[in-house]
Amino acid sequence: MNLATVLDEMKKKAIKLELQTDHKEELPIGASKIGGNPDLPKDFNWFYYEGEAYTGEIKNRPLSFLAQINCGEVRMYDEEGLLPKKGILYFFYELLTMTWGYDPQHRGSAKVFYFDGDLSELSRTPFPDDMENECKIPEIPLLFSQKYNVPDYGEFMEMHDYRNLEEFLEVKADLGYEQEEVMSKLLGYADIIQNGMLLQCELVTNGTELGMGYPDMSPEEYKKLQEKGEQWQLLFQLDTVTENDYELMFGDSGRIYYYIKKEDLKNCRFDDCWLVLECY
């Protein structure tokens, strides 16, 4: 293949999130932000997940609120019209368990909630009484911009069964698609730290545990899995969050990635998103 041509044809626009850590004014209800108290409808039932924390304690815990994205604020950057045109997307994750997404048992440790009603129905919602203070993220406003990107090697390899890392990195650099050190975004392709995640999402959400690696499969089975994996795409990527003396890091300088099936995104169905954590 002509790698430069293929990569250029695959480029997508991502919506880059820039954290405004020097902002001191209170945000209006429904504004896009990282952390703080979410602006939720009155009938919202907070998400919980029972899992083992880093302390070894197994407990049913409330998910932390990570971010809310006002779709109207990002609409001008979503030229393909992939996101809902209005409403708010909310992202939750249980930070004490901090699952990696390689086990079907991790289902429920991360959730995406979509509200498409009138913003007047929302109110700033207190955290559950049983949420630990370390699971509460400070409120940080967001600015948005556009950025073209192409798949990283791990994801490209999953799509095309291509196995020449040196050539791939050289061509990608020549085209100007260098990965930023810290990058949070919506859509586009994931900035991968370890491995491509399309096949992982497909396998784990269909009941396969990957703690010991991928199962053995024939070339024909792998080809079918590749095709199914391409149903998935990145919805949201969150990198390390820092604000004054606060820091939220995923593993060792890692990132979390929310993936969604393309058909679900088209139909505004966010119940079956899958989270993967990767770190160095």
PDB file of C-alpha atoms in Angstrom:
ATOM      1  CA  MET A   1       0.000   0.000   0.000  1.00  0.00           C
ATOM      2  CA  ASN A   2       0.962   3.647  -0.395  1.00  0.00           C
ATOM      3  CA  LEU A   3       1.023   4.347   3.323  1.00  0.00           C
ATOM      4  CA  ALA A   4       1.058   8.150   3.050  1.00  0.00           C
ATOM      5  CA  THR A   5      -2.016   8.115   0.812  1.00  0.00           C
ATOM      6  CA  VAL A   6      -3.899   5.668   3.025  1.00  0.00           C
ATOM      7  CA  LEU A   7      -3.183   7.670   6.180  1.00  0.00           C
ATOM      8  CA  ASP A   8      -4.157  10.950   4.553  1.00  0.00           C
ATOM      9  CA  GLU A   9      -7.456   9.417   3.407  1.00  0.00           C
ATOM     10  CA  MET A  10      -8.112   8.144   6.941  1.00  0.00           C
ATOM     11  CA  LYS A  11      -7.553  11.460   8.714  1.00  0.00           C
ATOM     12  CA  LYS A  12     -10.344  12.685  10.974  1.00  0.00           C
ATOM     13  CA  LYS A  13     -11.005  15.866  12.865  1.00  0.00           C
ATOM     14  CA  ALA A  14     -10.939  15.515  16.620  1.00  0.00           C
ATOM     15  CA  ILE A  15     -12.303  18.117  19.042  1.00  0.00           C
ATOM     16  CA  LYS A  16      -9.457  19.096  21.333  1.00  0.00           C
ATOM     17  CA  LEU A  17     -10.267  19.950  24.963  1.00  0.00           C
ATOM     18  CA  GLU A  18      -8.154  22.589  26.653  1.00  0.00           C
ATOM     19  CA  LEU A  19      -8.500  22.920  30.436  1.00  0.00           C
ATOM     20  CA  GLN A  20      -8.865  26.533  31.643  1.00  0.00           C
ATOM     21  CA  THR A  21      -7.289  26.167  35.062  1.00  0.00           C
ATOM     22  CA  ASP A  22      -6.974  29.927  35.690  1.00  0.00           C
ATOM     23  CA  HIS A  23     -10.749  30.508  35.489  1.00  0.00           C
ATOM     24  CA  LYS A  24     -12.275  31.648  38.821  1.00  0.00           C
ATOM     25  CA  GLU A  25     -15.878  32.597  37.982  1.00  0.00           C
ATOM     26  CA  GLU A  26     -18.759  30.206  38.653  1.00  0.00           C
ATOM     27  CA  LEU A  27     -19.917  28.479  35.496  1.00  0.00           C
ATOM     28  CA  PRO A  28     -23.535  28.683  34.331  1.00  0.00           C
ATOM     29  CA  ILE A  29     -25.738  25.603  34.500  1.00  0.00           C
ATOM     30  CA  GLY A  30     -25.068  23.337  31.544  1.00  0.00           C
ATOM     31  CA  ALA A  31     -21.633  24.689  30.633  1.00  0.00           C
ATOM     32  CA  SER A  32     -18.988  22.240  29.466  1.00  0.00           C
ATOM     33  CA  LYS A  33     -16.444  21.431  32.147  1.00  0.00           C
ATOM     34  CA  ILE A  34     -14.221  18.920  33.839  1.00  0.00           C
ATOM     35  CA  GLY A  35     -15.236  18.000  37.392  1.00  0.00           C
ATOM     36  CA  GLY A  36     -17.103  20.072  39.926  1.00  0.00           C
ATOM     37  CA  ASN A  37     -20.709  19.189  40.676  1.00  0.00           C
ATOM     38  CA  PRO A  38     -22.615  18.029  37.590  1.00  0.00           C
ATOM     39  CA  ASP A  39     -25.716  19.773  36.273  1.00  0.00           C
ATOM     40  CA  LEU A  40     -28.255  16.949  36.172  1.00  0.00           C
ATOM     41  CA  PRO A  41     -32.028  16.438  35.885  1.00  0.00           C
ATOM     42  CA  LYS A  42     -33.842  15.991  39.188  1.00  0.00           C
ATOM     43  CA  ASP A  43     -34.757  12.347  38.518  1.00  0.00           C
ATOM     44  CA  PHE A  44     -31.152  11.263  37.888  1.00  0.00           C
ATOM     45  CA  ASN A  45     -30.062   8.147  39.786  1.00  0.00           C
ATOM     46  CA  TRP A  46     -26.353   8.231  40.556  1.00  0.00           C
ATOM     47  CA  PHE A  47     -24.287   5.371  39.111  1.00  0.00           C
ATOM     48  CA  TYR A  48     -22.609   2.851  41.456  1.00  0.00           C
ATOM     49  CA  TYR A  49     -20.084   0.065  40.870  1.00  0.00           C
ATOM     50  CA  GLU A  50     -18.967  -2.728  43.171  1.00  0.00           C
ATOM     51  CA  GLY A  51     -15.297  -3.519  42.711  1.00  0.00           C
ATOM     52  CA  GLU A  52     -11.928  -3.924  44.412  1.00  0.00           C
ATOM     53  CA  ALA A  53     -10.069  -0.682  45.130  1.00  0.00           C
ATOM     54  CA  TYR A  54      -6.286  -0.263  45.192  1.00  0.00           C
ATOM     55  CA  THR A  55      -6.519  -0.837  48.970  1.00  0.00           C
ATOM     56  CA  GLY A  56      -7.935  -4.317  48.347  1.00  0.00           C
ATOM     57  CA  GLU A  57     -11.355  -3.395  49.763  1.00  0.00           C
ATOM     58  CA  ILE A  58     -14.370  -4.557  47.754  1.00  0.00           C
ATOM     59  CA  LYS A  59     -17.251  -2.124  48.069  1.00  0.00           C
ATOM     60  CA  ASN A  60     -20.181  -0.632  46.149  1.00  0.00           C
ATOM     61  CA  ARG A  61     -19.053   2.939  45.401  1.00  0.00           C
ATOM     62  CA  PRO A  62     -20.501   5.942  43.569  1.00  0.00           C
ATOM     63  CA  LEU A  63     -18.843   6.722  40.247  1.00  0.00           C
ATOM     64  CA  SER A  64     -16.886   9.956  40.119  1.00  0.00           C
ATOM     65  CA  PHE A  65     -18.114  12.694  37.829  1.00  0.00           C
ATOM     66  CA  LEU A  66     -15.398  13.431  35.259  1.00  0.00           C
ATOM     67  CA  ALA A  67     -16.881  15.811  32.726  1.00  0.00           C
ATOM     68  CA  GLN A  68     -19.947  17.234  31.051  1.00  0.00           C
ATOM     69  CA  ILE A  69     -19.926  18.334  27.410  1.00  0.00           C
ATOM     70  CA  ASN A  70     -22.584  20.708  26.124  1.00  0.00           C
ATOM     71  CA  CYS A  71     -23.160  19.452  22.582  1.00  0.00           C
ATOM     72  CA  GLY A  72     -24.262  22.894  21.442  1.00  0.00           C
ATOM     73  CA  GLU A  73     -20.874  24.308  22.443  1.00  0.00           C
ATOM     74  CA  VAL A  74     -18.930  21.774  20.354  1.00  0.00           C
ATOM     75  CA  ARG A  75     -21.323  21.596  17.388  1.00  0.00           C
ATOM     76  CA  MET A  76     -19.278  23.998  15.251  1.00  0.00           C
ATOM     77  CA  TYR A  77     -16.216  21.739  15.624  1.00  0.00           C
ATOM     78  CA  ASP A  78     -18.107  18.535  14.796  1.00  0.00           C
ATOM     79  CA  GLU A  79     -18.158  18.969  11.030  1.00  0.00           C
ATOM     80  CA  GLU A  80     -19.162  15.351  10.397  1.00  0.00           C
ATOM     81  CA  GLY A  81     -22.172  15.746  12.707  1.00  0.00           C
ATOM     82  CA  LEU A  82     -21.306  12.668  14.749  1.00  0.00           C
ATOM     83  CA  LEU A  83     -22.313  14.035  18.163  1.00  0.00           C
ATOM     84  CA  PRO A  84     -25.857  15.005  19.135  1.00  0.00           C
ATOM     85  CA  LYS A  85     -26.699  18.524  17.985  1.00  0.00           C
ATOM     86  CA  LYS A  86     -27.990  19.514  21.413  1.00  0.00           C
ATOM     87  CA  GLY A  87     -28.078  18.257  24.978  1.00  0.00           C
ATOM     88  CA  ILE A  88     -25.286  17.282  27.346  1.00  0.00           C
ATOM     89  CA  LEU A  89     -23.006  14.264  27.535  1.00  0.00           C
ATOM     90  CA  TYR A  90     -21.821  13.276  31.023  1.00  0.00           C
ATOM     91  CA  PHE A  91     -18.860  10.999  31.748  1.00  0.00           C
ATOM     92  CA  PHE A  92     -18.500   8.996  34.976  1.00  0.00           C
ATOM     93  CA  TYR A  93     -15.806   6.595  36.224  1.00  0.00           C
ATOM     94  CA  GLU A  94     -15.095   4.871  39.537  1.00  0.00           C
ATOM     95  CA  LEU A  95     -11.694   6.248  40.517  1.00  0.00           C
ATOM     96  CA  LEU A  96     -10.858   4.020  43.494  1.00  0.00           C
ATOM     97  CA  THR A  97     -11.378   0.802  41.559  1.00  0.00           C
ATOM     98  CA  MET A  98      -9.895   2.377  38.388  1.00  0.00           C
ATOM     99  CA  THR A  99     -10.665  -0.568  36.117  1.00  0.00           C
ATOM    100  CA  TRP A 100      -8.721  -1.106  32.881  1.00  0.00           C
ATOM    101  CA  GLY A 101     -11.482  -2.486  30.679  1.00  0.00           C
ATOM    102  CA  TYR A 102      -9.928  -5.887  29.882  1.00  0.00           C
ATOM    103  CA  ASP A 103     -12.549  -7.875  31.822  1.00  0.00           C
ATOM    104  CA  PRO A 104     -16.324  -8.133  31.232  1.00  0.00           C
ATOM    105  CA  GLN A 105     -16.668  -7.711  35.012  1.00  0.00           C
ATOM    106  CA  HIS A 106     -15.579  -4.080  34.561  1.00  0.00           C
ATOM    107  CA  ARG A 107     -18.944  -3.242  33.009  1.00  0.00           C
ATOM    108  CA  GLY A 108     -20.595  -0.473  34.994  1.00  0.00           C
ATOM    109  CA  SER A 109     -17.341   1.027  36.328  1.00  0.00           C
ATOM    110  CA  ALA A 110     -17.622   3.756  33.690  1.00  0.00           C
ATOM    111  CA  LYS A 111     -20.826   5.261  32.322  1.00  0.00           C
ATOM    112  CA  VAL A 112     -21.935   7.846  29.783  1.00  0.00           C
ATOM    113  CA  PHE A 113     -25.261   9.625  30.337  1.00  0.00           C
ATOM    114  CA  TYR A 114     -26.991  11.755  27.705  1.00  0.00           C
ATOM    115  CA  PHE A 115     -29.581  14.427  28.518  1.00  0.00           C
ATOM    116  CA  ASP A 116     -31.446  15.931  25.552  1.00  0.00           C
ATOM    117  CA  GLY A 117     -34.048  18.042  27.385  1.00  0.00           C
ATOM    118  CA  ASP A 118     -34.224  21.734  28.198  1.00  0.00           C
ATOM    119  CA  LEU A 119     -31.354  23.139  30.275  1.00  0.00           C
ATOM    120  CA  SER A 120     -33.910  24.721  32.605  1.00  0.00           C
ATOM    121  CA  GLU A 121     -34.617  21.196  33.873  1.00  0.00           C
ATOM    122  CA  LEU A 122     -31.051  20.870  35.192  1.00  0.00           C
ATOM    123  CA  SER A 123     -29.687  21.793  38.596  1.00  0.00           C
ATOM    124  CA  ARG A 124     -26.243  21.671  40.154  1.00  0.00           C
ATOM    125  CA  THR A 125     -26.291  18.308  41.880  1.00  0.00           C
ATOM    126  CA  PRO A 126     -24.481  17.442  45.132  1.00  0.00           C
ATOM    127  CA  PHE A 127     -22.284  14.363  45.264  1.00  0.00           C
ATOM    128  CA  PRO A 128     -23.609  11.265  47.040  1.00  0.00           C
ATOM    129  CA  ASP A 129     -22.931  11.329  50.776  1.00  0.00           C
ATOM    130  CA  ASP A 130     -20.805   8.181  50.517  1.00  0.00           C
ATOM    131  CA  MET A 131     -18.409   9.573  47.900  1.00  0.00           C
ATOM    132  CA  GLU A 132     -14.818   9.881  49.145  1.00  0.00           C
ATOM    133  CA  ASN A 133     -13.277  13.356  48.934  1.00  0.00           C
ATOM    134  CA  GLU A 134     -10.416  12.064  46.791  1.00  0.00           C
ATOM    135  CA  CYS A 135     -13.006  11.097  44.166  1.00  0.00           C
ATOM    136  CA  LYS A 136     -14.255  14.668  43.753  1.00  0.00           C
ATOM    137  CA  ILE A 137     -12.571  16.534  40.905  1.00  0.00           C
ATOM    138  CA  PRO A 138     -12.308  20.344  41.003  1.00  0.00           C
ATOM    139  CA  GLU A 139     -14.361  22.280  38.466  1.00  0.00           C
ATOM    140  CA  ILE A 140     -12.340  23.282  35.381  1.00  0.00           C
ATOM    141  CA  PRO A 141     -13.897  25.051  32.347  1.00  0.00           C
ATOM    142  CA  LEU A 142     -13.086  23.901  28.835  1.00  0.00           C
ATOM    143  CA  LEU A 143     -12.155  25.518  25.550  1.00  0.00           C
ATOM    144  CA  PHE A 144     -12.514  23.643  22.261  1.00  0.00           C
ATOM    145  CA  SER A 145     -10.621  23.586  18.981  1.00  0.00           C
ATOM    146  CA  GLN A 146     -10.195  21.287  15.983  1.00  0.00           C
ATOM    147  CA  LYS A 147      -7.277  18.997  15.298  1.00  0.00           C
ATOM    148  CA  TYR A 148      -6.716  16.516  12.465  1.00  0.00           C
ATOM    149  CA  ASN A 149      -5.324  13.157  13.454  1.00  0.00           C
ATOM    150  CA  VAL A 150      -4.754   9.704  11.983  1.00  0.00           C
ATOM    151  CA  PRO A 151      -4.684   6.285  13.663  1.00  0.00           C
ATOM    152  CA  ASP A 152      -1.732   5.365  15.817  1.00  0.00           C
ATOM    153  CA  TYR A 153       0.219   2.260  14.824  1.00  0.00           C
ATOM    154  CA  GLY A 154      -1.665  -0.099  17.141  1.00  0.00           C
ATOM    155  CA  GLU A 155      -5.060   0.865  15.763  1.00  0.00           C
ATOM    156  CA  PHE A 156      -3.856   0.990  12.151  1.00  0.00           C
ATOM    157  CA  MET A 157      -2.424  -2.499  12.552  1.00  0.00           C
ATOM    158  CA  GLU A 158      -5.781  -3.760  13.841  1.00  0.00           C
ATOM    159  CA  MET A 159      -7.541  -2.272  10.821  1.00  0.00           C
ATOM    160  CA  HIS A 160      -5.112  -3.348   8.093  1.00  0.00           C
ATOM    161  CA  ASP A 161      -2.964  -6.107   9.618  1.00  0.00           C
ATOM    162  CA  TYR A 162       0.029  -3.890   8.777  1.00  0.00           C
ATOM    163  CA  ARG A 163       3.287  -4.686  10.605  1.00  0.00           C
ATOM    164  CA  ASN A 164       6.057  -2.225   9.815  1.00  0.00           C
ATOM    165  CA  LEU A 165       6.360   0.090  12.817  1.00  0.00           C
ATOM    166  CA  GLU A 166       9.473   1.912  11.623  1.00  0.00           C
ATOM    167  CA  GLU A 167       7.984   2.851   8.260  1.00  0.00           C
ATOM    168  CA  PHE A 168       4.663   3.810   9.861  1.00  0.00           C
ATOM    169  CA  LEU A 169       6.257   6.209  12.358  1.00  0.00           C
ATOM    170  CA  GLU A 170       8.418   7.779   9.655  1.00  0.00           C
ATOM    171  CA  VAL A 171       5.514   8.390   7.293  1.00  0.00           C
ATOM    172  CA  LYS A 172       3.254   9.640  10.075  1.00  0.00           C
ATOM    173  CA  ALA A 173       5.931  12.128  11.192  1.00  0.00           C
ATOM    174  CA  ASP A 174       6.466  13.298   7.602  1.00  0.00           C
ATOM    175  CA  LEU A 175       2.738  13.997   7.341  1.00  0.00           C
ATOM    176  CA  GLY A 176       2.874  16.084  10.549  1.00  0.00           C
ATOM    177  CA  TYR A 177       0.648  13.945  12.747  1.00  0.00           C
ATOM    178  CA  GLU A 178       2.742  13.948  15.904  1.00  0.00           C
ATOM    179  CA  GLN A 179       1.095  12.920  19.181  1.00  0.00           C
ATOM    180  CA  GLU A 180       0.866  15.626  21.845  1.00  0.00           C
ATOM    181  CA  GLU A 181       2.277  14.843  25.288  1.00  0.00           C
ATOM    182  CA  VAL A 182      -1.027  15.624  27.043  1.00  0.00           C
ATOM    183  CA  MET A 183      -4.195  15.396  24.995  1.00  0.00           C
ATOM    184  CA  SER A 184      -7.871  15.227  25.950  1.00  0.00           C
ATOM    185  CA  LYS A 185     -10.405  15.201  23.141  1.00  0.00           C
ATOM    186  CA  LEU A 186     -13.663  14.066  21.611  1.00  0.00           C
ATOM    187  CA  LEU A 187     -13.834  11.904  18.481  1.00  0.00           C
ATOM    188  CA  GLY A 188     -10.960  11.368  16.064  1.00  0.00           C
ATOM    189  CA  TYR A 189      -8.549   8.516  16.823  1.00  0.00           C
ATOM    190  CA  ALA A 190      -7.171   7.529  20.209  1.00  0.00           C
ATOM    191  CA  ASP A 191      -3.651   8.590  21.144  1.00  0.00           C
ATOM    192  CA  ILE A 192      -2.527   5.103  22.061  1.00  0.00           C
ATOM    193  CA  ILE A 193      -0.035   4.321  24.814  1.00  0.00           C
ATOM    194  CA  GLN A 194       0.036   0.520  24.617  1.00  0.00           C
ATOM    195  CA  ASN A 195      -2.113  -1.286  22.041  1.00  0.00           C
ATOM    196  CA  GLY A 196      -5.027  -0.703  19.713  1.00  0.00           C
ATOM    197  CA  MET A 197      -8.354  -0.975  21.502  1.00  0.00           C
ATOM    198  CA  LEU A 198     -10.922  -1.744  18.790  1.00  0.00           C
ATOM    199  CA  LEU A 199     -10.543  -5.508  19.063  1.00  0.00           C
ATOM    200  CA  GLN A 200     -10.398  -5.292  22.844  1.00  0.00           C
ATOM    201  CA  CYS A 201     -13.746  -3.477  22.967  1.00  0.00           C
ATOM    202  CA  GLU A 202     -15.349  -6.069  20.692  1.00  0.00           C
ATOM    203  CA  LEU A 203     -13.960  -9.076  22.563  1.00  0.00           C
ATOM    204  CA  VAL A 204     -14.551  -7.908  26.128  1.00  0.00           C
ATOM    205  CA  THR A 205     -18.061  -6.597  25.543  1.00  0.00           C
ATOM    206  CA  ASN A 206     -18.893 -10.033  24.141  1.00  0.00           C
ATOM    207  CA  GLY A 207     -17.661 -11.860  27.219  1.00  0.00           C
ATOM    208  CA  THR A 208     -13.938 -12.531  26.608  1.00  0.00           C
ATOM    209  CA  GLU A 209     -11.561 -11.796  29.507  1.00  0.00           C
ATOM    210  CA  LEU A 210      -8.175 -10.551  28.264  1.00  0.00           C
ATOM    211  CA  GLY A 211      -6.084 -10.523  31.434  1.00  0.00           C
ATOM    212  CA  MET A 212      -3.784 -13.182  29.940  1.00  0.00           C
ATOM    213  CA  GLY A 213      -3.798 -11.732  26.434  1.00  0.00           C
ATOM    214  CA  TYR A 214      -5.819 -12.333  23.292  1.00  0.00           C
ATOM    215  CA  PRO A 215      -7.163 -15.829  22.595  1.00  0.00           C
ATOM    216  CA  ASP A 216      -5.622 -17.903  19.812  1.00  0.00           C
ATOM    217  CA  MET A 217      -7.527 -17.597  16.546  1.00  0.00           C
ATOM    218  CA  SER A 218      -7.169 -18.537  12.916  1.00  0.00           C
ATOM    219  CA  PRO A 219      -6.498 -15.897  10.227  1.00  0.00           C
ATOM    220  CA  GLU A 220     -10.149 -16.217   9.198  1.00  0.00           C
ATOM    221  CA  GLU A 221     -11.353 -15.631  12.746  1.00  0.00           C
ATOM    222  CA  TYR A 222      -9.012 -12.667  13.123  1.00  0.00           C
ATOM    223  CA  LYS A 223     -10.327 -11.145   9.892  1.00  0.00           C
ATOM    224  CA  LYS A 224     -13.900 -11.400  11.151  1.00  0.00           C
ATOM    225  CA  LEU A 225     -12.847  -9.824  14.445  1.00  0.00           C
ATOM    226  CA  GLN A 226     -11.169  -6.966  12.575  1.00  0.00           C
ATOM    227  CA  GLU A 227     -14.416  -6.248  10.740  1.00  0.00           C
ATOM    228  CA  LYS A 228     -16.397  -6.262  13.976  1.00  0.00           C
ATOM    229  CA  GLY A 229     -13.767  -4.107  15.700  1.00  0.00           C
ATOM    230  CA  GLU A 230     -14.233  -1.399  13.092  1.00  0.00           C
ATOM    231  CA  GLN A 231     -17.770  -0.898  14.430  1.00  0.00           C
ATOM    232  CA  TRP A 232     -16.123   0.918  17.351  1.00  0.00           C
ATOM    233  CA  GLN A 233     -14.763   4.446  17.501  1.00  0.00           C
ATOM    234  CA  LEU A 234     -13.363   6.815  20.081  1.00  0.00           C
ATOM    235  CA  LEU A 235     -15.924   9.014  21.819  1.00  0.00           C
ATOM    236  CA  PHE A 236     -13.859  10.676  24.563  1.00  0.00           C
ATOM    237  CA  GLN A 237     -10.238  10.574  25.654  1.00  0.00           C
ATOM    238  CA  LEU A 238      -9.177  12.053  29.003  1.00  0.00           C
ATOM    239  CA  ASP A 239      -5.563  12.630  29.929  1.00  0.00           C
ATOM    240  CA  THR A 240      -4.029  13.638  33.273  1.00  0.00           C
ATOM    241  CA  VAL A 241      -5.980  16.459  34.937  1.00  0.00           C
ATOM    242  CA  THR A 242      -4.002  19.042  36.942  1.00  0.00           C
ATOM    243  CA  GLU A 243      -5.210  22.193  38.641  1.00  0.00           C
ATOM    244  CA  ASN A 244      -3.096  24.012  41.254  1.00  0.00           C
ATOM    245  CA  ASP A 245      -2.152  21.286  43.783  1.00  0.00           C
ATOM    246  CA  TYR A 246      -4.710  18.780  42.417  1.00  0.00           C
ATOM    247  CA  GLU A 247      -3.714  15.963  40.070  1.00  0.00           C
ATOM    248  CA  LEU A 248      -5.771  13.120  38.636  1.00  0.00           C
ATOM    249  CA  MET A 249      -3.591  10.551  36.893  1.00  0.00           C
ATOM    250  CA  PHE A 250      -4.752   7.294  35.346  1.00  0.00           C
ATOM    251  CA  GLY A 251      -2.220   4.622  36.246  1.00  0.00           C
ATOM    252  CA  ASP A 252       1.321   5.768  35.463  1.00  0.00           C
ATOM    253  CA  SER A 253       0.803   8.906  33.330  1.00  0.00           C
ATOM    254  CA  GLY A 254      -1.978   7.141  31.460  1.00  0.00           C
ATOM    255  CA  ARG A 255      -5.234   8.001  29.739  1.00  0.00           C
ATOM    256  CA  ILE A 256      -8.769   6.670  29.705  1.00  0.00           C
ATOM    257  CA  TYR A 257     -10.709   6.145  26.499  1.00  0.00           C
ATOM    258  CA  TYR A 258     -14.464   5.843  26.069  1.00  0.00           C
ATOM    259  CA  TYR A 259     -15.347   3.850  22.943  1.00  0.00           C
ATOM    260  CA  ILE A 260     -18.767   3.579  21.327  1.00  0.00           C
ATOM    261  CA  LYS A 261     -20.208   1.624  18.411  1.00  0.00           C
ATOM    262  CA  LYS A 262     -20.706   3.883  15.398  1.00  0.00           C
ATOM    263  CA  GLU A 263     -24.348   2.856  15.040  1.00  0.00           C
ATOM    264  CA  ASP A 264     -25.010   3.656  18.708  1.00  0.00           C
ATOM    265  CA  LEU A 265     -23.426   7.095  18.301  1.00  0.00           C
ATOM    266  CA  LYS A 266     -25.533   7.754  15.202  1.00  0.00           C
ATOM    267  CA  ASN A 267     -28.677   6.933  17.198  1.00  0.00           C
ATOM    268  CA  CYS A 268     -27.611   8.751  20.401  1.00  0.00           C
ATOM    269  CA  ARG A 269     -27.432   5.518  22.397  1.00  0.00           C
ATOM    270  CA  PHE A 270     -24.735   5.825  25.051  1.00  0.00           C
ATOM    271  CA  ASP A 271     -25.605   2.996  27.456  1.00  0.00           C
ATOM    272  CA  ASP A 272     -23.091   0.517  26.013  1.00  0.00           C
ATOM    273  CA  CYS A 273     -19.917   2.599  25.788  1.00  0.00           C
ATOM    274  CA  TRP A 274     -16.760   0.801  26.895  1.00  0.00           C
ATOM    275  CA  LEU A 275     -13.845   2.316  28.830  1.00  0.00           C
ATOM    276  CA  VAL A 276     -10.199   1.304  28.439  1.00  0.00           C
ATOM    277  CA  LEU A 277      -7.307   2.567  30.559  1.00  0.00           C
ATOM    278  CA  GLU A 278      -3.761   2.539  29.179  1.00  0.00           C
ATOM    279  CA  CYS A 279      -0.605   3.807  30.839  1.00  0.00           C
ATOM    280  CA  TYR A 280       3.180   3.639  30.576  1.00  0.00           C
TER     281      TYR A 280
END
